[in-house]
Coordinates of C-alpha atoms in Angstrom, one line a residue:
Chain A
M1 CA 42.2 -34.3 40.9
T2 CA 44.7 -32.5 43.0
V3 CA 46.0 -33.6 46.4
L4 CA 48.2 -31.2 48.2
E5 CA 50.0 -32.3 51.3
A6 CA 51.9 -30.4 53.9
P7 CA 55.6 -31.0 53.2
P8 CA 56.6 -33.9 55.5
T9 CA 60.3 -33.2 55.0
D10 CA 62.6 -31.2 52.8
H11 CA 63.4 -34.2 50.8
S12 CA 60.2 -36.1 50.3
P13 CA 57.8 -35.0 47.5
R14 CA 55.7 -32.0 48.6
V15 CA 53.0 -32.4 46.0
A16 CA 51.3 -35.5 44.6
S17 CA 48.8 -34.9 41.8
S18 CA 47.6 -36.1 38.5
D19 CA 47.1 -32.5 37.4
V20 CA 50.1 -31.3 35.3
D21 CA 49.4 -27.7 36.3
A22 CA 50.1 -28.6 40.0
F23 CA 53.7 -28.7 39.0
P24 CA 55.4 -25.5 37.7
I25 CA 58.2 -26.0 35.2
P26 CA 61.3 -26.5 37.3
Q27 CA 64.1 -24.0 36.8
G28 CA 66.9 -26.3 38.0
R29 CA 67.5 -24.6 41.3
E30 CA 64.9 -26.8 43.1
E31 CA 66.4 -29.5 45.4
E32 CA 65.1 -32.3 43.3
W33 CA 66.4 -30.9 40.1
R34 CA 69.6 -29.2 41.2
F35 CA 72.0 -31.7 39.7
A36 CA 70.0 -32.5 36.5
P37 CA 70.9 -31.1 33.0
M38 CA 67.7 -29.2 32.5
D39 CA 68.2 -28.6 28.8
A40 CA 68.2 -32.3 28.1
L41 CA 64.9 -32.7 30.1
A42 CA 63.1 -29.8 28.4
P43 CA 61.1 -32.1 25.9
F44 CA 59.5 -33.8 29.0
M45 CA 58.5 -30.5 30.7
S46 CA 55.6 -29.7 28.3
P47 CA 53.1 -32.2 26.9
A48 CA 54.1 -33.5 23.4
S49 CA 51.2 -34.3 21.1
D50 CA 53.4 -36.7 19.0
A51 CA 54.6 -38.7 21.9
G52 CA 54.3 -42.5 21.6
T53 CA 53.7 -45.1 24.3
L54 CA 56.0 -47.9 25.3
T55 CA 54.5 -51.4 24.9
A56 CA 55.5 -55.0 25.7
E57 CA 54.8 -58.4 24.2
P58 CA 51.7 -59.9 25.9
S59 CA 52.2 -63.1 27.8
P60 CA 50.3 -65.1 30.4
Y61 CA 51.0 -62.5 33.0
V62 CA 51.7 -59.4 30.9
S63 CA 48.9 -57.4 29.1
A64 CA 48.2 -53.9 27.7
V65 CA 45.2 -52.1 29.3
P66 CA 43.9 -48.6 29.1
V67 CA 45.3 -46.5 31.9
A68 CA 41.8 -45.5 33.0
A69 CA 41.2 -49.1 33.8
L70 CA 43.8 -48.9 36.6
E71 CA 41.8 -46.4 38.6
P72 CA 41.4 -46.0 41.4
T73 CA 45.1 -46.2 42.4
W74 CA 47.1 -45.2 45.5
W75 CA 49.7 -43.7 43.3
L76 CA 49.9 -40.1 42.0
P77 CA 52.6 -38.3 40.0
T78 CA 55.1 -36.4 42.1
D79 CA 56.7 -34.1 39.5
R80 CA 55.9 -32.5 36.2
P81 CA 57.4 -35.0 33.8
S82 CA 55.6 -37.9 35.5
A83 CA 52.3 -36.0 35.5
I84 CA 52.7 -35.2 31.8
A85 CA 53.5 -38.8 31.1
R86 CA 50.6 -40.1 33.1
A87 CA 48.2 -37.8 31.2
G88 CA 49.7 -38.6 27.8
V89 CA 50.2 -42.3 27.9
H90 CA 47.8 -44.3 25.7
S91 CA 47.9 -47.6 27.5
A92 CA 49.6 -49.3 30.4
V93 CA 51.7 -52.5 30.5
T94 CA 50.4 -54.6 33.4
V95 CA 52.0 -57.5 35.1
R96 CA 49.5 -59.5 37.2
I97 CA 50.6 -62.4 39.4
P98 CA 47.6 -64.0 41.2
D99 CA 47.4 -64.8 44.9
D100 CA 49.4 -67.8 46.0
A101 CA 51.2 -68.2 42.6
V102 CA 54.8 -69.4 42.9
L103 CA 56.6 -68.7 39.7
D104 CA 60.2 -70.1 39.2
A105 CA 61.0 -68.5 35.8
P106 CA 61.4 -64.8 35.7
I107 CA 58.8 -62.8 33.8
V108 CA 60.7 -60.7 31.3
V109 CA 59.2 -57.5 30.1
E110 CA 61.0 -55.9 27.2
L111 CA 59.8 -52.3 26.7
R112 CA 59.6 -51.2 23.1
G113 CA 58.8 -47.9 21.4
D114 CA 58.4 -46.8 17.8
V115 CA 58.9 -43.1 17.9
A116 CA 61.6 -40.9 19.3
L117 CA 59.8 -39.6 22.4
N118 CA 57.6 -41.8 24.6
Y119 CA 55.5 -42.0 27.7
A120 CA 55.2 -45.2 29.6
H121 CA 53.2 -46.7 32.4
V122 CA 54.0 -50.1 33.9
D123 CA 51.8 -51.5 36.7
V124 CA 53.0 -54.6 38.5
R125 CA 50.8 -56.3 41.1
I126 CA 51.6 -59.5 42.9
G127 CA 48.9 -61.1 44.9
R128 CA 48.9 -62.3 48.5
H129 CA 51.5 -65.0 49.4
A130 CA 52.7 -65.2 45.8
R131 CA 56.3 -65.3 44.8
A132 CA 57.8 -64.1 41.5
T133 CA 60.7 -62.4 39.7
V134 CA 60.0 -59.7 37.1
V135 CA 62.7 -58.3 34.9
L136 CA 62.2 -55.0 33.1
V137 CA 64.5 -54.5 30.1
H138 CA 64.8 -50.9 28.8
D139 CA 66.9 -51.5 25.7
A140 CA 64.8 -49.5 23.3
G141 CA 66.7 -46.7 21.6
V142 CA 64.1 -44.1 22.4
D143 CA 63.5 -41.3 24.9
V144 CA 61.1 -42.1 27.6
S145 CA 59.4 -40.7 30.7
G146 CA 57.4 -43.2 32.7
T147 CA 56.4 -44.8 35.9
I148 CA 56.5 -48.3 37.2
V149 CA 53.8 -48.7 39.9
T150 CA 54.5 -51.7 42.0
D151 CA 52.1 -53.3 44.5
V152 CA 53.4 -56.2 46.6
G153 CA 50.5 -58.1 48.3
D154 CA 50.5 -59.2 51.9
G155 CA 53.0 -61.9 52.5
A156 CA 54.2 -61.9 48.9
E157 CA 57.8 -62.0 47.7
L158 CA 58.6 -60.0 44.7
T159 CA 62.0 -59.5 43.1
M160 CA 62.3 -57.0 40.4
L161 CA 65.2 -56.1 38.2
S162 CA 65.3 -53.0 36.0
V163 CA 68.0 -53.2 33.4
M164 CA 68.7 -49.8 31.6
D165 CA 71.0 -50.4 28.7
G166 CA 70.9 -49.4 25.1
P167 CA 72.1 -46.5 23.0
A168 CA 74.1 -43.8 24.9
E169 CA 72.3 -40.8 23.4
R170 CA 68.9 -41.4 25.0
T171 CA 67.0 -39.8 27.9
H172 CA 65.2 -42.0 30.5
L173 CA 63.1 -40.6 33.3
W174 CA 61.5 -43.1 35.5
H175 CA 59.6 -43.1 38.8
W176 CA 59.3 -46.5 40.5
P177 CA 56.8 -46.2 43.4
V178 CA 56.6 -49.4 45.4
R179 CA 54.0 -50.3 48.1
V180 CA 55.0 -53.2 50.3
G181 CA 52.2 -55.1 51.9
R182 CA 52.0 -56.6 55.4
D183 CA 54.8 -59.1 56.0
A184 CA 55.7 -58.8 52.3
T185 CA 59.2 -58.9 50.8
F186 CA 60.4 -56.7 48.0
V187 CA 63.8 -56.7 46.3
G188 CA 64.2 -54.0 43.6
A189 CA 67.5 -54.0 41.7
V190 CA 68.4 -51.2 39.3
V191 CA 71.1 -51.7 36.8
T192 CA 71.8 -48.6 34.8
I193 CA 74.4 -48.8 32.1
G194 CA 73.0 -47.1 29.0
G195 CA 71.4 -43.7 28.2
R196 CA 72.9 -40.3 28.1
V197 CA 70.6 -38.8 30.8
V198 CA 69.0 -41.1 33.2
R199 CA 66.9 -40.2 36.2
M200 CA 65.6 -43.2 38.1
L201 CA 63.5 -42.5 41.3
P202 CA 62.5 -45.6 43.3
S203 CA 60.3 -44.9 46.3
V204 CA 59.0 -47.3 48.9
S205 CA 56.1 -47.1 51.3
Y206 CA 54.5 -49.8 53.4
A207 CA 50.9 -50.9 53.5
G208 CA 51.2 -52.7 56.8
P209 CA 53.6 -53.9 59.5
G210 CA 56.4 -56.4 58.9
G211 CA 57.3 -55.4 55.4
S212 CA 60.8 -55.7 54.1
A213 CA 62.4 -53.8 51.1
E214 CA 65.8 -54.2 49.7
L215 CA 66.8 -51.7 47.1
L216 CA 69.9 -52.5 45.1
G217 CA 71.7 -50.6 42.4
A218 CA 74.6 -51.0 40.1
F219 CA 75.4 -48.2 37.7
L220 CA 78.2 -47.5 35.4
A221 CA 78.7 -44.1 33.8
D222 CA 80.9 -43.5 30.9
D223 CA 82.1 -40.2 29.3
G224 CA 79.2 -37.8 28.8
Q225 CA 76.6 -39.8 30.8
Y226 CA 74.5 -38.3 33.5
L227 CA 73.0 -41.0 35.8
E228 CA 70.9 -39.9 38.7
H229 CA 69.3 -42.3 41.3
R230 CA 67.1 -40.7 43.8
I231 CA 65.6 -43.0 46.4
F232 CA 62.9 -42.2 48.9
V233 CA 61.9 -44.7 51.6
E234 CA 59.1 -43.7 53.9
H235 CA 58.6 -45.8 57.0
D236 CA 55.2 -45.2 58.5
E237 CA 54.3 -48.7 59.6
P238 CA 55.9 -50.5 62.6
H239 CA 58.5 -53.3 62.3
C240 CA 59.3 -52.8 58.7
S241 CA 62.8 -52.9 57.3
S242 CA 64.6 -51.2 54.4
N243 CA 68.1 -51.9 53.1
V244 CA 69.5 -49.7 50.3
V245 CA 72.8 -50.6 48.6
Y246 CA 73.8 -48.7 45.5
K247 CA 77.2 -48.9 43.9
G248 CA 78.5 -46.9 40.9
A249 CA 81.6 -46.9 38.8
L250 CA 82.6 -43.9 36.8
A251 CA 84.8 -44.2 33.7
G252 CA 85.6 -41.2 31.5
A253 CA 86.4 -37.7 32.5
G254 CA 82.9 -36.3 31.6
S255 CA 80.8 -38.8 33.5
H256 CA 78.5 -37.6 36.3
T257 CA 76.4 -39.7 38.7
V258 CA 74.1 -38.5 41.5
W259 CA 72.8 -40.7 44.3
I260 CA 70.3 -39.3 46.7
G261 CA 69.1 -41.6 49.5
D262 CA 66.2 -40.2 51.6
V263 CA 64.9 -42.3 54.4
L264 CA 62.1 -40.9 56.6
V265 CA 61.0 -42.8 59.7
R266 CA 57.6 -41.6 60.9
R267 CA 56.5 -41.4 64.5
T268 CA 54.3 -44.4 63.9
A269 CA 57.1 -46.6 62.5
T270 CA 58.4 -48.1 65.7
G271 CA 60.8 -51.0 65.5
T272 CA 62.1 -49.9 62.1
D273 CA 65.3 -51.4 60.8
T274 CA 66.9 -49.3 58.1
Y275 CA 70.3 -48.9 56.4
E276 CA 71.4 -47.2 53.3
M277 CA 74.7 -47.2 51.6
N278 CA 76.2 -45.7 48.4
R279 CA 79.7 -46.4 47.2
N280 CA 81.3 -45.0 44.1
L281 CA 84.5 -45.9 42.3
L282 CA 86.2 -43.3 40.2
L283 CA 88.1 -44.9 37.4
D284 CA 89.3 -41.7 35.7
D285 CA 90.2 -38.2 36.7
G286 CA 87.5 -35.6 36.1
A287 CA 84.6 -38.0 36.8
R288 CA 82.1 -36.6 39.3
A289 CA 80.0 -38.5 41.8
D290 CA 77.5 -36.7 44.0
S291 CA 76.3 -38.8 46.9
V292 CA 73.8 -37.5 49.5
P293 CA 72.4 -39.8 52.1
N294 CA 69.6 -38.4 54.3
L295 CA 68.1 -40.1 57.3
E296 CA 65.3 -38.4 59.2
L297 CA 64.0 -40.0 62.4
E298 CA 60.7 -38.8 63.9
T299 CA 60.9 -41.6 66.5
G300 CA 63.8 -42.8 68.6
D301 CA 62.1 -46.2 69.0
V302 CA 63.8 -47.9 66.1
A303 CA 65.6 -51.2 65.9
S304 CA 68.5 -49.9 63.9
A305 CA 69.0 -46.9 61.5
G306 CA 72.1 -46.0 59.6
H307 CA 73.6 -44.7 56.5
A308 CA 77.0 -44.6 54.7
S309 CA 78.5 -43.0 51.7
A310 CA 81.9 -43.3 50.2
T311 CA 83.5 -42.3 47.0
G312 CA 87.0 -43.3 46.2
R313 CA 89.5 -43.6 43.4
F314 CA 90.6 -46.8 41.9
D315 CA 93.2 -48.3 44.3
D316 CA 96.6 -48.5 42.7
E317 CA 97.8 -50.8 45.5
Q318 CA 95.1 -53.4 44.5
L319 CA 96.3 -53.0 40.9
F320 CA 100.0 -53.5 42.0
Y321 CA 99.1 -56.6 44.1
L322 CA 97.3 -58.3 41.2
M323 CA 99.9 -57.4 38.6
A324 CA 102.6 -58.6 40.9
R325 CA 101.0 -62.0 40.4
G326 CA 101.4 -61.8 36.7
I327 CA 98.0 -60.6 35.9
P328 CA 98.1 -58.0 33.0
E329 CA 96.8 -54.5 33.9
R330 CA 93.6 -54.7 31.8
I331 CA 92.6 -58.0 33.4
A332 CA 93.5 -56.7 36.9
R333 CA 91.3 -53.6 36.4
Q334 CA 88.5 -55.9 35.2
L335 CA 88.8 -58.0 38.3
V336 CA 88.7 -55.0 40.6
V337 CA 85.7 -53.4 39.0
R338 CA 83.7 -56.7 38.8
G339 CA 84.7 -57.3 42.4
F340 CA 83.4 -53.9 43.3
F341 CA 79.9 -54.8 42.0
V342 CA 79.8 -58.4 43.2
D343 CA 78.2 -57.8 46.6
V344 CA 75.3 -56.0 45.0
L345 CA 74.9 -58.4 42.1
T346 CA 75.1 -61.6 44.1
R347 CA 71.9 -60.5 45.8
I348 CA 70.1 -60.7 42.5
P349 CA 68.4 -64.2 42.9
S350 CA 68.5 -65.0 39.2
V351 CA 72.0 -66.4 38.4
E352 CA 71.3 -66.2 34.7
W353 CA 70.5 -62.4 34.9
R354 CA 73.4 -61.9 37.3
D355 CA 75.8 -63.3 34.8
A356 CA 74.2 -61.4 31.9
I357 CA 74.6 -58.1 33.9
L358 CA 78.2 -58.8 34.7
G359 CA 78.8 -59.5 31.0
R360 CA 77.1 -56.2 30.0
I361 CA 79.2 -54.2 32.6
A362 CA 82.4 -55.9 31.3
Q363 CA 81.4 -55.1 27.8
R364 CA 80.7 -51.4 28.6
L365 CA 84.1 -51.1 30.2
G366 CA 85.7 -52.4 27.0
M367 CA 86.6 -55.5 28.9
D368 CA 86.2 -59.1 28.0
A369 CA 83.5 -61.2 29.6
E370 CA 85.7 -64.3 29.5
I371 CA 88.8 -63.6 31.6
E372 CA 90.6 -66.7 30.6
T373 CA 90.4 -66.1 26.9
A374 CA 91.7 -62.6 27.4
L375 CA 94.5 -63.8 29.6
E376 CA 95.7 -66.3 27.2
E377 CA 95.8 -63.7 24.5
A378 CA 97.5 -61.2 26.8
V379 CA 100.4 -63.4 27.9
Q380 CA 101.2 -64.9 24.5
Chain B
M1 CA 119.8 -72.3 36.8
S2 CA 118.5 -68.8 37.3
V3 CA 120.3 -65.7 38.6
L4 CA 118.7 -62.5 39.9
A5 CA 121.6 -60.0 39.7
I6 CA 121.3 -56.6 41.3
D7 CA 124.2 -54.2 40.6
D8 CA 124.9 -50.8 42.2
L9 CA 121.2 -50.1 42.5
H10 CA 120.1 -46.6 43.5
A11 CA 116.4 -45.8 44.0
S12 CA 114.3 -42.9 45.4
V13 CA 110.8 -42.5 46.7
V14 CA 108.8 -39.5 45.5
T15 CA 107.6 -37.4 48.4
D16 CA 105.9 -34.1 48.8
T17 CA 109.3 -32.4 49.5
G18 CA 110.9 -34.0 46.4
P19 CA 112.6 -37.3 45.8
R20 CA 114.4 -39.0 48.7
E21 CA 117.1 -41.6 48.0
I22 CA 116.5 -44.8 49.9
L23 CA 118.7 -47.4 48.1
R24 CA 122.3 -46.2 47.9
G25 CA 124.2 -48.7 45.8
V26 CA 122.9 -52.3 46.4
S27 CA 124.7 -55.2 44.8
L28 CA 123.6 -58.7 45.3
S29 CA 123.2 -62.0 43.3
V30 CA 120.6 -64.7 44.1
E31 CA 121.1 -68.0 42.3
S32 CA 118.7 -71.0 42.1
G33 CA 119.0 -73.2 45.1
S34 CA 120.5 -70.5 47.3
T35 CA 118.8 -68.7 50.2
H36 CA 120.0 -65.2 51.0
A37 CA 118.8 -63.4 54.2
V38 CA 118.8 -59.6 54.1
M39 CA 118.7 -58.3 57.6
G40 CA 118.6 -54.8 58.8
P41 CA 117.1 -52.3 61.3
N42 CA 113.8 -50.6 60.7
G43 CA 114.0 -47.9 58.1
S44 CA 117.1 -49.3 56.5
G45 CA 115.4 -49.6 53.1
K46 CA 115.3 -53.4 53.0
S47 CA 111.6 -53.5 52.1
T48 CA 112.1 -50.9 49.5
L49 CA 114.6 -53.2 47.9
A50 CA 111.8 -55.8 47.6
Y51 CA 109.3 -53.4 46.2
V52 CA 111.8 -52.0 43.7
I53 CA 112.6 -55.5 42.4
A54 CA 108.8 -56.1 42.0
G55 CA 108.4 -52.8 40.2
H56 CA 106.2 -50.8 42.6
P57 CA 105.4 -47.4 40.9
K58 CA 106.1 -45.4 44.1
Y59 CA 109.9 -45.9 43.6
V60 CA 112.1 -44.5 40.9
V61 CA 115.4 -46.3 40.0
T62 CA 118.0 -43.6 39.4
S63 CA 120.9 -45.8 38.5
G64 CA 122.1 -49.4 38.6
T65 CA 120.7 -52.6 37.1
I66 CA 118.5 -55.6 37.9
T67 CA 118.6 -58.6 35.6
L68 CA 117.0 -62.0 35.7
D69 CA 119.1 -64.5 33.7
G70 CA 120.5 -61.5 31.8
E71 CA 117.1 -60.0 31.0
D72 CA 116.6 -56.4 32.0
V73 CA 114.0 -56.5 34.8
L74 CA 113.8 -52.7 35.1
S75 CA 112.4 -52.4 31.6
M76 CA 109.6 -54.8 32.5
S77 CA 106.1 -53.9 33.8
V78 CA 105.0 -55.3 37.1
D79 CA 103.1 -58.2 35.6
E80 CA 105.9 -59.0 33.1
R81 CA 108.3 -59.4 36.0
A82 CA 106.0 -61.9 37.7
R83 CA 105.6 -63.8 34.5
A84 CA 109.4 -63.8 34.0
G85 CA 109.7 -65.7 37.3
L86 CA 109.9 -63.2 40.2
F87 CA 107.6 -63.4 43.1
L88 CA 107.2 -61.0 46.0
A89 CA 105.5 -62.3 49.2
M90 CA 104.3 -59.0 50.6
Q91 CA 104.5 -57.8 54.2
Y92 CA 101.2 -56.1 53.9
P93 CA 99.0 -57.9 51.3
V94 CA 96.2 -55.8 49.9
E95 CA 92.5 -56.5 50.2
V96 CA 90.7 -57.0 46.9
P97 CA 86.9 -56.9 47.7
G98 CA 84.6 -59.2 45.6
V99 CA 87.5 -61.3 44.2
S100 CA 87.6 -64.8 45.6
V101 CA 90.9 -66.5 46.5
S102 CA 90.1 -69.3 44.1
N103 CA 89.3 -66.9 41.2
F104 CA 92.4 -64.8 42.0
L105 CA 94.7 -67.9 42.1
R106 CA 93.3 -69.3 38.9
T107 CA 93.7 -66.0 37.1
S108 CA 97.3 -65.5 38.3
A109 CA 98.2 -69.2 37.5
T110 CA 96.7 -68.7 34.0
A111 CA 98.8 -65.6 33.5
V112 CA 102.0 -67.0 34.8
R113 CA 101.7 -70.4 33.1
G114 CA 100.5 -68.9 29.8
E115 CA 97.4 -71.2 29.7
A116 CA 94.5 -72.0 31.9
P117 CA 95.1 -75.0 34.2
K118 CA 92.7 -77.9 33.5
L119 CA 89.8 -77.6 35.9
R120 CA 90.0 -81.1 37.3
T121 CA 93.7 -81.1 38.1
W122 CA 93.5 -77.5 39.3
I123 CA 91.1 -78.2 42.1
K124 CA 93.3 -81.0 43.4
E125 CA 96.4 -78.9 43.1
M126 CA 94.8 -76.0 45.1
K127 CA 93.5 -78.4 47.7
D128 CA 96.9 -80.0 48.1
A129 CA 98.7 -76.7 48.4
M130 CA 96.3 -75.5 51.0
G131 CA 96.7 -78.7 52.9
V132 CA 100.5 -78.2 53.3
L133 CA 99.8 -74.8 54.8
Q134 CA 97.0 -76.2 57.0
M135 CA 94.4 -74.0 55.4
D136 CA 90.7 -74.9 55.5
P137 CA 89.2 -75.5 52.0
S138 CA 86.5 -72.8 52.7
F139 CA 89.4 -70.3 52.5
A140 CA 89.2 -70.5 48.7
E141 CA 85.8 -68.9 48.7
R142 CA 86.7 -65.9 50.8
N143 CA 87.6 -62.6 49.2
V144 CA 91.4 -61.9 48.7
N145 CA 92.8 -60.7 52.0
E146 CA 89.5 -59.4 53.2
G147 CA 89.1 -59.9 56.9
F148 CA 92.2 -62.2 57.0
S149 CA 94.1 -62.4 60.2
G150 CA 97.8 -61.6 60.0
G151 CA 98.6 -65.3 59.9
E152 CA 96.0 -66.0 57.2
K153 CA 97.5 -63.2 55.0
K154 CA 101.0 -64.7 55.2
R155 CA 99.7 -68.3 54.6
H156 CA 97.9 -66.9 51.5
E157 CA 101.1 -65.3 50.3
I158 CA 103.0 -68.6 50.6
L159 CA 100.1 -70.5 49.0
Q160 CA 100.5 -68.3 46.0
L161 CA 104.3 -68.9 46.1
S162 CA 103.8 -72.6 46.1
M163 CA 101.4 -72.5 43.2
L164 CA 103.1 -69.9 41.0
K165 CA 106.5 -71.6 41.4
P166 CA 108.7 -68.6 40.6
K167 CA 112.4 -68.8 39.7
I168 CA 113.3 -66.4 42.5
A169 CA 111.2 -65.7 45.5
I170 CA 111.4 -62.5 47.6
L171 CA 109.9 -62.8 51.1
D172 CA 109.4 -59.4 52.7
E173 CA 109.1 -59.7 56.5
T174 CA 107.0 -62.9 56.1
D175 CA 107.7 -63.6 59.8
S176 CA 106.2 -60.3 61.1
G177 CA 103.0 -60.7 63.0
L178 CA 103.1 -64.5 63.2
D179 CA 102.9 -66.5 66.4
V180 CA 105.2 -69.5 66.8
D181 CA 102.8 -72.0 65.3
A182 CA 102.0 -69.9 62.3
L183 CA 105.6 -69.1 61.8
R184 CA 106.4 -72.9 61.7
V185 CA 103.6 -73.7 59.2
V186 CA 104.6 -70.8 56.9
S187 CA 108.3 -71.7 57.1
E188 CA 107.5 -75.3 56.3
G189 CA 105.6 -74.1 53.2
V190 CA 108.6 -72.0 52.1
N191 CA 110.9 -75.0 52.7
A192 CA 108.7 -77.3 50.7
F193 CA 108.6 -74.8 47.9
R194 CA 112.4 -74.5 47.9
E195 CA 113.0 -78.3 47.9
E196 CA 110.4 -78.9 45.2
T197 CA 111.5 -76.2 42.8
G198 CA 115.1 -75.5 43.7
A199 CA 114.3 -71.8 43.4
G200 CA 116.4 -69.0 44.8
T201 CA 115.1 -67.2 47.8
L202 CA 115.7 -63.7 49.1
L203 CA 114.5 -63.5 52.7
I204 CA 114.1 -60.0 54.1
T205 CA 113.7 -59.8 57.8
H206 CA 114.3 -57.7 60.9
Y207 CA 114.4 -60.7 63.3
T208 CA 116.6 -63.8 63.3
R209 CA 113.6 -65.9 64.6
I210 CA 112.6 -67.1 61.1
L211 CA 116.1 -68.3 60.4
R212 CA 115.6 -71.1 62.8
Y213 CA 113.1 -72.6 60.4
I214 CA 114.5 -71.3 57.0
H215 CA 118.2 -71.8 56.9
P216 CA 120.1 -69.2 54.8
D217 CA 123.3 -69.9 52.9
H218 CA 124.2 -66.2 52.9
V219 CA 123.4 -63.4 55.4
H220 CA 123.7 -59.7 54.5
V221 CA 123.4 -56.8 56.9
F222 CA 121.5 -54.0 55.3
V223 CA 122.0 -50.5 56.8
D224 CA 121.1 -47.1 55.3
G225 CA 120.2 -48.3 51.9
R226 CA 123.1 -50.6 51.2
I227 CA 124.7 -53.9 52.2
V228 CA 127.4 -53.2 54.8
E229 CA 128.5 -56.7 55.6
S230 CA 128.0 -60.2 54.1
G231 CA 128.7 -63.6 55.5
G232 CA 127.4 -67.1 56.2
P233 CA 124.8 -68.2 58.7
E234 CA 127.2 -67.4 61.5
L235 CA 126.6 -63.7 60.8
A236 CA 122.9 -64.1 61.8
A237 CA 124.1 -65.5 65.1
V238 CA 126.3 -62.4 65.7
L239 CA 123.2 -60.2 65.0
E240 CA 121.2 -62.3 67.3
S241 CA 123.5 -61.6 70.2
E242 CA 124.8 -58.2 69.4
G243 CA 122.0 -56.5 67.4
Y244 CA 122.6 -53.9 64.7
E245 CA 124.3 -51.3 66.8
R246 CA 127.8 -51.9 65.6
F247 CA 126.8 -51.6 61.9
V248 CA 124.9 -48.4 62.4
T249 CA 127.3 -45.4 62.0
T250 CA 126.4 -42.6 64.3
P251 CA 126.5 -39.3 62.6
A252 CA 129.4 -37.0 63.8
S253 CA 128.1 -34.5 66.3

């Protein structure tokens, strides 16, 4: 099946198809690939017969089903790697939360793989008026290309957290299409710490009026890491809102991050309230952060629409102020970097996961999770 | 008994057009229990003196010495100076987003005292110190200096002073930007600190107004990077009525 659409904008996907041949092999000059290290992505540009499929431990809400059983679906791949992965994946990991269910404990899905190169398909559906938190943990030390299809039922509240950690030499390509139902609320937080080349592409569309989507991101790139987050929010229903806040810290001279935030407000999306923001903190000379917000309005009848982007160096005056109070430089840097991420991370409703993520960030920075212990050692 | 001794201090700031000398031979001793006011016109370098004592990286000391109880301050890093017992209340305190006042105070108290304060006594200690400065308890949950009014920033500086209890306190234009009520509260905080600890205080100011609340033992007139006259409190009265004109040498035309 091939569906070809007229290009709605320069920045939204032009083609959506499950047919791999609908997508020529990109050369790296195309807008959506222009920052990416194409050599590292080459294994995902042609079907691999020996590719594995990521799986997860079954639980009351989590199962493995054949991908064909998910048809028909509103989602179609929008680039070559996702079409290849969709065609090659053996089974899907599904998360099903029934109508009206209210789950207090997060559903944790740890994705695992046995072979070096993998495809993955995760399909999350939360029923009408249900409320739940789903945590996806990508710690497996394997290369992967996959999609997380997420469907938020009418009036439901879904919080999702994607934690990308694990070995630094791996490639992760993910699409994360989300459809937000009428009066539904979706919070999608992306934490990207691990991997050598990461492309995470969340996209949001609305299935009815009154939907709300908050997309949060915290990423930390170290020497040699390439982390790309490319967001697309399409407002085509009235009275919906979207709020995008992504923050990145770059340590190490060879680190490179890319943030693209595309928001398209269609003529039909009157009363839209949208804001997107990306801030990057450069901790070392030579780190590179690309940040491109795009806001396209087809109607002037919106409640509010805005975007902001700022990339700055570590502020030496902050460091001086903290050190002038006796705080050693290493701890002072830790406070500043943690403080930088705090406003994103405090929006993650699970305190347990919030702390875990702060701990992982501190660990990746070579810092101590426990400030007090480190302090006592430092001043002795 | 502590002594901060500054001897023939010369320091420059690094600019695009090369280094520019700002301190041109400052000598001054501040002992425990004494309060010194350093007064001077704008641009005289008196704030630079405060920053050089604290170790701001923007300035380079070209000659002279600073010692605290005989220890070489200039060889210490910024945090070592603070842990040795020096405190600079800043004229323009810096915002630190995402770091709460309470976390910041506890981290700095842990660093300065060498061990983490016991949680139970700590909360009371913080509450009491904030009470003296008429600060609402909710202040502790706000981010350091973020969105603070001018008065709140200065109260926050004096709050730190009262909790970190340095041997020598340097107050850089603490009175600037304060209305009369805030000036009185902040001054009372400084006086409470002086009485409780018997610390030495170096008060840097442009105006004589704060000296009505914090009484100096010594007054120094600071012009063009050095002290040009020293005296007792009566010198402040002279400055009040006559201004700085007679101390500023007009260049020969």
